[in-house]
Tab-separated table of C-alpha atoms in Angstrom:
chain	number	residue	atom	x	y	z
A	1	MET	CA	17.491	11.371	22.072
A	2	ALA	CA	18.290	9.835	25.453
A	3	GLY	CA	14.582	9.276	26.055
A	4	HIS	CA	14.653	6.683	23.283
A	5	CYS	CA	17.812	5.007	24.533
A	6	ALA	CA	16.355	1.562	25.234
A	7	PRO	CA	18.270	-0.571	27.762
A	8	THR	CA	19.124	-3.199	25.155
A	9	PHE	CA	20.490	-0.634	22.715
A	10	ASP	CA	22.473	1.030	25.493
A	11	GLN	CA	24.000	-2.328	26.431
A	12	LEU	CA	24.927	-3.102	22.819
A	13	ALA	CA	26.343	0.395	22.308
A	14	ARG	CA	28.577	0.127	25.366
A	15	SER	CA	29.856	-3.260	24.243
A	16	LEU	CA	30.819	-1.632	20.924
A	17	GLY	CA	32.656	1.144	22.752
A	18	PHE	CA	30.324	4.135	22.610
A	19	SER	CA	27.576	5.582	24.762
A	20	CYS	CA	23.966	5.691	23.689
A	21	ASP	CA	23.529	9.043	25.469
A	22	THR	CA	26.415	10.688	23.616
A	23	ALA	CA	26.055	9.068	20.201
A	24	GLY	CA	25.509	12.404	18.469
A	25	GLY	CA	22.540	14.149	16.914
A	26	LEU	CA	20.513	13.866	13.760
A	27	VAL	CA	23.781	13.895	11.800
A	28	GLU	CA	27.235	13.198	13.201
A	29	VAL	CA	30.578	13.330	11.372
A	30	ARG	CA	33.701	11.738	12.849
A	31	ASN	CA	37.364	11.359	11.989
A	32	PRO	CA	37.611	8.114	9.945
A	33	LEU	CA	41.052	7.479	11.431
A	34	ALA	CA	39.612	7.476	14.949
A	35	LEU	CA	37.034	4.728	14.466
A	36	GLU	CA	37.025	1.322	16.185
A	37	ASN	CA	39.444	-0.164	13.641
A	38	TRP	CA	40.724	0.435	10.112
A	39	THR	CA	38.179	-1.878	8.496
A	40	LEU	CA	35.272	0.483	9.234
A	41	PRO	CA	36.372	3.320	6.895
A	42	VAL	CA	37.407	0.774	4.237
A	43	LEU	CA	33.915	-0.736	4.350
A	44	GLU	CA	32.337	2.733	4.227
A	45	LEU	CA	34.388	3.813	1.222
A	46	THR	CA	33.707	0.626	-0.730
A	47	VAL	CA	29.944	0.665	-0.193
A	48	ILE	CA	29.310	4.408	-0.452
A	49	LEU	CA	31.436	4.777	-3.599
A	50	GLY	CA	29.664	1.787	-5.121
A	51	SER	CA	26.261	3.230	-4.299
A	52	VAL	CA	27.126	6.646	-5.745
A	53	LEU	CA	28.464	5.081	-8.947
A	54	ALA	CA	25.333	2.922	-9.199
A	55	LEU	CA	23.230	6.090	-8.968
A	56	VAL	CA	25.345	7.824	-11.620
A	57	TRP	CA	24.948	4.806	-13.913
A	58	ALA	CA	21.191	4.853	-13.325
A	59	ILE	CA	20.958	8.528	-14.268
A	60	VAL	CA	23.088	8.027	-17.378
A	61	ARG	CA	20.994	5.022	-18.360
A	62	LEU	CA	17.819	7.084	-18.091
A	63	ARG	CA	19.176	10.060	-20.016
A	64	ARG	CA	20.796	8.090	-22.830
A	65	HIS	CA	18.348	5.245	-23.260
A	66	GLY	CA	15.135	6.397	-21.590
A	67	ASP	CA	15.371	3.393	-19.233
A	68	PRO	CA	14.449	4.302	-15.617
A	69	THR	CA	14.730	0.736	-14.259
A	70	ASN	CA	18.060	1.304	-12.487
A	71	LEU	CA	16.918	4.592	-11.018
A	72	VAL	CA	13.668	3.103	-9.700
A	73	LEU	CA	15.631	0.172	-8.279
A	74	TRP	CA	18.050	2.527	-6.500
A	75	PHE	CA	15.382	4.740	-4.962
A	76	GLY	CA	13.005	1.830	-4.348
A	77	ALA	CA	15.671	0.122	-2.242
A	78	THR	CA	16.268	3.382	-0.376
A	79	ALA	CA	12.542	3.822	0.244
A	80	TYR	CA	12.435	0.268	1.602
A	81	LEU	CA	15.265	1.138	4.002
A	82	PHE	CA	13.419	4.116	5.463
A	83	ILE	CA	10.237	2.099	5.862
A	84	ILE	CA	11.874	-0.874	7.591
A	85	GLU	CA	14.778	0.444	9.655
A	86	PRO	CA	13.550	3.417	11.777
A	87	PRO	CA	10.991	1.320	13.719
A	88	LEU	CA	13.797	-1.127	14.531
A	89	TYR	CA	15.936	1.704	15.894
A	90	PHE	CA	13.198	3.432	17.903
A	91	PRO	CA	10.496	0.873	18.752
A	92	ALA	CA	9.193	3.042	21.588
A	93	ALA	CA	8.724	6.057	19.308
A	94	PHE	CA	6.672	3.895	16.929
A	95	GLY	CA	4.612	2.362	19.729
A	96	ILE	CA	5.876	-1.185	19.181
A	97	SER	CA	8.289	-1.551	22.108
A	98	GLY	CA	5.911	-4.040	23.729
A	99	HIS	CA	6.375	-6.335	20.737
A	100	VAL	CA	9.800	-5.483	19.288
A	101	ASP	CA	12.935	-4.930	21.344
A	102	THR	CA	16.225	-3.673	19.925
A	103	MET	CA	17.545	-6.318	17.530
A	104	PHE	CA	21.022	-4.913	16.850
A	105	ALA	CA	23.221	-1.850	17.136
A	106	HIS	CA	25.594	-0.494	14.520
A	107	ASN	CA	28.974	0.777	15.574
A	108	VAL	CA	29.665	4.473	15.014
A	109	PHE	CA	31.159	5.274	11.605
A	110	THR	CA	32.471	8.401	9.884
A	111	VAL	CA	28.951	9.626	9.080
A	112	ASP	CA	25.992	8.610	11.240
A	113	PHE	CA	22.340	9.615	11.315
A	114	LEU	CA	19.611	9.331	13.947
A	115	TRP	CA	21.687	9.499	17.123
A	116	GLY	CA	24.160	6.795	16.243
A	117	ARG	CA	21.603	4.344	14.898
A	118	LEU	CA	22.041	4.659	11.134
A	119	PRO	CA	25.498	4.881	9.505
A	120	LEU	CA	25.625	6.420	6.049
A	121	TYR	CA	27.058	3.226	4.612
A	122	ILE	CA	23.903	1.344	5.658
A	123	VAL	CA	21.819	3.845	3.684
A	124	ALA	CA	24.143	3.187	0.752
A	125	ILE	CA	24.315	-0.593	1.018
A	126	TYR	CA	20.631	-1.183	0.255
A	127	PRO	CA	20.670	0.309	-3.278
A	128	PHE	CA	24.269	-0.810	-3.863
A	129	MET	CA	23.701	-4.505	-3.147
A	130	ALA	CA	20.319	-4.473	-4.871
A	131	THR	CA	21.930	-3.024	-8.002
A	132	LEU	CA	24.700	-5.620	-8.094
A	133	ALA	CA	22.274	-8.533	-7.757
A	134	TYR	CA	19.521	-7.217	-10.042
A	135	GLU	CA	21.887	-6.239	-12.821
A	136	ILE	CA	23.780	-9.550	-12.835
A	137	VAL	CA	20.472	-11.349	-13.299
A	138	ARG	CA	19.327	-8.795	-15.856
A	139	MET	CA	22.522	-9.186	-17.888
A	140	LEU	CA	21.964	-12.934	-18.005
A	141	GLY	CA	18.500	-12.256	-19.430
A	142	VAL	CA	16.617	-14.272	-16.816
A	143	PHE	CA	13.796	-11.735	-16.498
A	144	ARG	CA	13.193	-11.602	-20.240
A	145	THR	CA	13.247	-15.372	-20.691
A	146	TYR	CA	11.529	-16.649	-17.566
A	147	GLY	CA	9.563	-13.681	-16.212
A	148	ALA	CA	9.238	-11.683	-13.023
A	149	ILE	CA	9.002	-14.425	-10.399
A	150	ALA	CA	11.933	-16.438	-11.742
A	151	GLY	CA	14.062	-13.326	-12.185
A	152	ALA	CA	13.250	-12.105	-8.667
A	153	ALA	CA	14.200	-15.487	-7.185
A	154	CYS	CA	17.561	-15.295	-8.929
A	155	VAL	CA	18.109	-11.760	-7.631
A	156	GLY	CA	17.410	-12.975	-4.097
A	157	PHE	CA	19.931	-15.786	-4.525
A	158	VAL	CA	22.689	-13.555	-5.939
A	159	HIS	CA	22.065	-10.853	-3.330
A	160	HIS	CA	22.243	-13.503	-0.607
A	161	ALA	CA	25.705	-14.619	-1.742
A	162	PHE	CA	27.131	-11.089	-1.923
A	163	TYR	CA	25.476	-10.007	1.319
A	164	GLU	CA	26.465	-12.998	3.459
A	165	ILE	CA	30.148	-12.442	2.691
A	166	PHE	CA	29.667	-9.138	4.508
A	167	ASP	CA	27.127	-10.375	7.060
A	168	GLN	CA	29.261	-13.242	8.366
A	169	ILE	CA	32.266	-11.048	9.212
A	170	GLY	CA	30.520	-7.939	10.543
A	171	PRO	CA	30.220	-8.937	14.232
A	172	GLN	CA	33.859	-10.084	14.419
A	173	LEU	CA	35.126	-6.762	13.066
A	174	ARG	CA	32.723	-4.853	15.334
A	175	TRP	CA	30.712	-3.297	12.508
A	176	TRP	CA	27.589	-4.071	14.526
A	177	GLU	CA	26.394	-6.311	17.344
A	178	TRP	CA	23.295	-8.477	17.493
A	179	SER	CA	21.005	-8.902	20.461
A	180	THR	CA	21.175	-12.694	20.425
A	181	SER	CA	18.676	-13.018	23.277
A	182	ASN	CA	15.949	-11.338	21.212
A	183	PRO	CA	13.393	-13.981	20.130
A	184	LEU	CA	13.139	-12.313	16.700
A	185	ASN	CA	16.827	-13.108	16.159
A	186	GLN	CA	16.418	-16.805	16.874
A	187	PRO	CA	17.782	-19.212	15.867
A	188	VAL	CA	21.345	-17.965	15.473
A	189	PHE	CA	23.639	-19.302	12.748
A	190	ASP	CA	27.022	-18.869	14.445
A	191	SER	CA	27.267	-15.070	14.868
A	192	VAL	CA	24.367	-14.193	12.548
A	193	PRO	CA	20.641	-14.657	13.248
A	194	LEU	CA	19.128	-17.046	10.701
A	195	PRO	CA	16.311	-14.538	9.951
A	196	SER	CA	19.027	-12.148	8.724
A	197	VAL	CA	20.609	-14.882	6.596
A	198	VAL	CA	17.279	-15.685	4.941
A	199	VAL	CA	14.979	-12.658	5.143
A	200	PHE	CA	17.347	-9.710	4.797
A	201	ALA	CA	19.919	-11.414	2.593
A	202	ALA	CA	17.546	-13.224	0.194
A	203	LEU	CA	13.824	-12.561	0.594
A	204	TRP	CA	13.700	-8.765	0.755
A	205	PRO	CA	15.783	-8.310	-2.440
A	206	MET	CA	13.585	-10.948	-4.084
A	207	SER	CA	10.517	-8.932	-3.120
A	208	LEU	CA	12.094	-5.680	-4.316
A	209	ALA	CA	13.219	-7.177	-7.623
A	210	PHE	CA	9.775	-8.559	-8.380
A	211	CYS	CA	8.162	-5.168	-7.732
A	212	VAL	CA	10.748	-3.265	-9.786
A	213	TYR	CA	10.380	-5.576	-12.770
A	214	TRP	CA	6.600	-5.792	-12.525
A	215	PHE	CA	5.948	-2.056	-12.231
A	216	VAL	CA	8.767	-0.752	-14.446
A	217	GLY	CA	11.212	-3.276	-15.931
A	218	ARG	CA	8.794	-5.351	-17.997
A	219	ARG	CA	7.078	-2.224	-19.289
A	220	VAL	CA	10.419	-0.757	-20.354
A	221	ASP	CA	11.182	-4.050	-22.104
A	222	GLY	CA	7.885	-3.611	-23.947
A	223	GLY	CA	8.870	-0.135	-25.153
A	224	GLU	CA	6.817	1.913	-22.667
A	225	ARG	CA	8.113	5.261	-21.405
A	226	PHE	CA	7.226	7.038	-18.171
A	227	THR	CA	6.758	10.608	-17.035
A	228	GLY	CA	8.525	11.868	-13.922
A	229	LEU	CA	5.329	11.724	-11.854
A	230	GLN	CA	4.673	8.140	-12.941
A	231	LEU	CA	8.156	7.145	-11.829
A	232	VAL	CA	7.761	8.841	-8.451
A	233	TRP	CA	4.542	7.074	-7.493
A	234	ARG	CA	5.780	3.746	-8.834
A	235	THR	CA	8.974	4.053	-6.785
A	236	ILE	CA	6.991	4.768	-3.613
A	237	VAL	CA	4.664	1.834	-4.292
A	238	ILE	CA	7.661	-0.416	-4.941
A	239	GLY	CA	9.169	0.508	-1.565
A	240	LEU	CA	5.865	-0.158	0.223
A	241	LEU	CA	5.091	-3.434	-1.547
A	242	ALA	CA	8.651	-4.705	-1.147
A	243	SER	CA	8.244	-4.114	2.596
A	244	LEU	CA	4.992	-6.061	2.517
A	245	GLY	CA	6.731	-8.859	0.626
A	246	THR	CA	9.325	-9.065	3.385
A	247	PHE	CA	6.456	-9.900	5.738
A	248	ILE	CA	4.704	-12.325	3.355
A	249	LEU	CA	7.636	-14.387	2.047
A	250	PRO	CA	8.862	-15.579	5.488
A	251	LEU	CA	5.310	-16.442	6.630
A	252	PRO	CA	5.845	-20.228	6.453
A	253	ALA	CA	8.665	-19.963	9.004
A	254	THR	CA	6.811	-17.347	11.037
A	255	VAL	CA	3.595	-19.368	11.316
A	256	LEU	CA	4.954	-22.907	11.531
A	257	GLY	CA	7.720	-21.886	13.904
A	258	ALA	CA	5.602	-19.695	16.156
A	259	THR	CA	6.115	-21.988	19.171
A	260	SER	CA	9.393	-23.677	18.247
A	261	THR	CA	12.746	-22.102	17.414
A	262	THR	CA	13.908	-25.378	15.901
A	263	VAL	CA	10.934	-25.587	13.558
A	264	ARG	CA	11.317	-21.937	12.612
A	265	GLY	CA	14.998	-22.430	11.812
A	266	THR	CA	14.278	-25.574	9.787
A	267	VAL	CA	11.621	-23.848	7.681
A	268	TYR	CA	13.884	-20.833	7.119
A	269	ALA	CA	16.635	-23.177	5.921
A	270	LEU	CA	14.248	-25.062	3.637
A	271	GLU	CA	13.012	-21.798	2.084
A	272	LEU	CA	16.586	-20.795	1.357
A	273	ILE	CA	17.489	-24.199	-0.083
A	274	VAL	CA	14.477	-24.192	-2.422
A	275	LEU	CA	15.305	-20.646	-3.539
A	276	ALA	CA	18.954	-21.548	-4.146
A	277	LEU	CA	18.218	-24.720	-6.119
A	278	ALA	CA	15.687	-22.959	-8.336
A	279	ALA	CA	17.998	-19.993	-8.958
A	280	ILE	CA	21.038	-22.133	-9.734
A	281	ALA	CA	19.076	-24.167	-12.271
A	282	LEU	CA	17.586	-21.084	-13.941
A	283	MET	CA	20.805	-19.084	-14.080
A	284	TYR	CA	22.927	-21.971	-15.356
A	285	ARG	CA	20.361	-22.825	-17.998
A	286	GLN	CA	20.145	-19.225	-19.122
A	287	TRP	CA	23.933	-18.800	-19.169
A	288	THR	CA	24.418	-21.909	-21.313
A	289	ARG	CA	21.553	-20.805	-23.556
A	290	ARG	CA	23.186	-17.399	-24.112
A	291	ARG	CA	26.489	-19.038	-25.009
A	292	GLN	CA	25.115	-21.434	-27.614
A	293	PRO	CA	26.429	-20.875	-31.158
A	294	GLY	CA	24.101	-18.671	-33.117
A	295	SER	CA	22.349	-17.253	-30.072
A	296	ALA	CA	21.702	-13.526	-29.932
A	297	GLY	CA	24.233	-11.272	-28.249
A	298	PRO	CA	23.535	-9.798	-24.821
A	299	ALA	CA	20.377	-7.719	-24.705
A	300	TYR	CA	21.744	-5.615	-21.902
A	301	ASP	CA	25.102	-4.869	-20.320
A	302	ASN	CA	26.123	-2.952	-17.209
A	303	ARG	CA	29.843	-2.261	-17.296
A	304	PHE	CA	29.772	-0.645	-13.866
A	305	VAL	CA	28.320	-3.743	-12.187
A	306	ARG	CA	30.705	-6.071	-14.002
A	307	ALA	CA	33.713	-4.044	-12.807
A	308	TYR	CA	32.584	-3.029	-9.342
A	309	SER	CA	31.364	-6.491	-8.370
A	310	VAL	CA	35.009	-7.556	-8.766
A	311	VAL	CA	36.122	-4.621	-6.598
A	312	TYR	CA	33.617	-5.571	-3.895
A	313	LEU	CA	34.702	-9.224	-3.849
A	314	LEU	CA	38.386	-8.259	-3.723
A	315	VAL	CA	37.872	-5.820	-0.830
A	316	MET	CA	35.853	-8.359	1.137
A	317	ALA	CA	38.509	-11.020	0.445
A	318	VAL	CA	41.174	-8.712	1.901
A	319	LEU	CA	39.048	-7.968	4.971
A	320	TRP	CA	38.407	-11.668	5.530
A	321	ALA	CA	42.111	-12.484	5.046
A	322	THR	CA	43.204	-9.946	7.644
A	323	ALA	CA	40.603	-11.243	10.105
A	324	LEU	CA	41.426	-14.896	9.529
A	325	SER	CA	44.130	-15.143	12.206
A	326	ASP	CA	41.762	-14.020	14.973
A	327	PHE	CA	39.051	-16.223	13.469
A	328	LEU	CA	41.228	-19.345	13.621
A	329	ASP	CA	42.365	-18.534	17.175
A	330	ALA	CA	38.784	-18.161	18.403
A	331	THR	CA	37.564	-20.419	21.184
A	332	GLY	CA	33.934	-21.408	21.520
A	333	GLY	CA	32.971	-19.157	18.626
A	334	VAL	CA	34.510	-16.050	20.237
A	335	THR	CA	37.823	-14.329	19.470
A	336	ARG	CA	40.350	-13.335	22.110
A	337	ASN	CA	38.870	-9.825	21.946
A	338	GLY	CA	35.450	-11.221	22.812
A	339	ASP	CA	33.917	-10.855	19.353
A	340	PRO	CA	31.712	-13.594	17.827
A	341	ILE	CA	32.824	-15.222	14.590
A	342	GLY	CA	30.768	-16.151	11.560
A	343	ASN	CA	30.773	-19.350	9.521
A	344	LEU	CA	33.868	-19.609	7.321
A	345	TRP	CA	32.642	-22.505	5.174
A	346	TYR	CA	29.367	-20.747	4.434
A	347	THR	CA	31.283	-17.598	3.541
A	348	LEU	CA	33.569	-19.532	1.181
A	349	ALA	CA	30.503	-20.982	-0.527
A	350	CYS	CA	29.102	-17.458	-0.932
A	351	PHE	CA	32.440	-16.262	-2.328
A	352	ALA	CA	32.346	-19.126	-4.832
A	353	ILE	CA	28.803	-18.244	-5.900
A	354	GLY	CA	29.683	-14.557	-6.193
A	355	ILE	CA	32.753	-15.323	-8.308
A	356	LEU	CA	30.784	-17.661	-10.573
A	357	CYS	CA	28.049	-15.047	-11.045
A	358	VAL	CA	30.586	-12.407	-12.003
A	359	ALA	CA	32.402	-14.837	-14.291
A	360	ALA	CA	29.082	-15.675	-15.946
A	361	VAL	CA	28.407	-12.080	-17.008
A	362	PHE	CA	32.019	-11.645	-18.168
A	363	THR	CA	31.744	-14.719	-20.396
A	364	LEU	CA	28.533	-13.801	-22.188
A	365	PRO	CA	28.789	-13.331	-25.975
A	366	THR	CA	29.460	-9.780	-27.083
A	367	THR	CA	28.498	-9.967	-30.732
A	368	ALA	CA	25.529	-7.619	-30.374
A	369	ALA	CA	25.591	-4.057	-29.199
A	370	SER	CA	25.353	-4.227	-25.443
A	371	ASP	CA	23.153	-1.213	-25.057
A	372	LYS	CA	20.405	-2.334	-27.467
A	373	GLU	CA	17.182	-3.647	-26.053
A	374	GLU	CA	15.375	-6.719	-27.363
A	375	HIS	CA	11.683	-6.094	-26.856
A	376	SER	CA	9.666	-9.208	-26.014
A	377	THR	CA	6.565	-10.095	-24.068
A	378	ALA	CA	7.431	-10.699	-20.398
A	379	ARG	CA	5.965	-13.640	-18.543
A	380	VAL	CA	5.234	-13.976	-14.844
């Protein structure tokens, strides 16, 4: 695949310690003990195991309760991945190299696809993170009480908190490297492009969650059941429309900031602030409502998400703790090894939000059977 080894990708690959020309084939398997550092296989194991368990839960949920929501969410997120990511890896092959240059390069992991462009854990992280965020919001009952748009906004907010804990440390631990000179990555928030902080951490999961609930979740809540063929076409449509939503939701920043990086960054930040304020208000109100004396027990529970969200936060806390020494010794935003550092205060805020979200679902009343569904009319 050397013919598609763009100069920018080759430069990023070499800075990460591997060659674009020898990055492997369609599938490449490596010794996990021979990777860049020990954090890479730990990250892989955490994310891939979480994604597999999320898929198992989704299958069990469908077979026992006839509820395909989790399964559609899992495969919808995966479909979104394969729509969005390949053009970013091979812009020349998709005829867009005149408009889109390489934005980033992943380091090589134990299992890689597409000539070193796509690690297996990246395939896994889309459905894994989407499941954590969607199910936390679903357990709180936000979708049922406030409808699709409100629920999707809360999913975007929760996903953002979980994702940025990972996003802010990735460049320092050499999990990937950004092309900071690429205009599409501007402005940069310490080591992370602000478009990643807003679009890929918050807006795309918001778009996905809305589509999943609109096409499947609300209908399941209303007692509807689907055939296999109906689920297949709905999943494909969800992946396509979620991709379209990723283009539509950032349009204010894209249009208003077309000629100014500062304006674009300001609008991105404002979008995120509005989303966060709305989600915090909705989720807190719903949590307090669920805990009021005499209120109904939880309409839905996901024991896997409650447990594994704790595992994820603990693993990321350990990774951050072991990287903290190099972080604190960094000069000018760069460690002694030449790796850019993220924003510690922002990460701590995301940790706090993640912990509060997990605590919220652990402190919901448990007087009703957790697997029973309360059927009500959904609102948009």
